[in-house]
Protein backbone atom coordinates (compact mmCIF):
# COMPACT_ATOMS: atom_id res chain seq x y z
CA MET A 1 106.23 125.47 184.45
CA GLY A 2 108.60 122.46 183.96
CA TYR A 3 111.54 124.37 184.27
CA HIS A 4 110.17 125.68 187.42
CA HIS A 5 109.02 122.20 188.87
CA PHE A 6 112.92 121.49 187.88
CA ASN A 7 114.18 123.95 190.13
CA ARG A 8 111.92 123.41 193.15
CA SER A 9 112.82 119.98 192.89
CA PHE A 10 116.67 120.39 192.59
CA PHE A 11 116.27 122.71 195.83
CA ILE A 12 114.44 120.25 197.56
CA GLY A 13 117.08 117.62 196.53
CA LYS A 14 119.99 119.74 197.40
CA ILE A 15 118.76 120.28 201.21
CA LEU A 16 118.37 116.58 201.16
CA PHE A 17 121.63 116.05 199.94
CA GLY A 18 123.09 118.56 202.55
CA LYS A 19 121.17 117.24 205.65
CA PHE A 20 122.54 113.47 204.54
CA PHE A 21 126.29 114.70 204.27
CA SER A 22 126.15 116.73 207.67
CA PHE A 23 124.61 113.26 209.25
CA LEU A 24 127.52 111.25 207.36
CA ASP A 25 130.02 113.99 208.63
CA ASN A 26 128.91 113.86 212.09
CA THR A 27 129.19 109.46 212.34
CA LEU A 28 132.32 109.85 210.78
CA LYS A 29 133.72 112.59 213.52
CA GLN A 30 132.02 109.97 216.26
CA ARG A 31 133.49 106.89 215.03
CA PRO A 32 136.97 107.41 216.54
CA ILE A 33 135.12 108.34 219.88
CA ILE A 34 133.25 105.30 219.71
CA GLU A 35 136.29 103.09 219.12
CA LYS A 36 137.91 104.73 222.19
CA VAL A 37 135.06 103.52 224.26
CA PHE A 38 134.84 99.92 222.64
């Protein structure tokens, strides 16, 4: 039971971390474009 709960929370954390990392990657890629515009 405890192991299964840990597995599920780890899986959810991995998804959230992946979304956050992709968002960070997108903002870093868009930064030079923003600097060029301004």
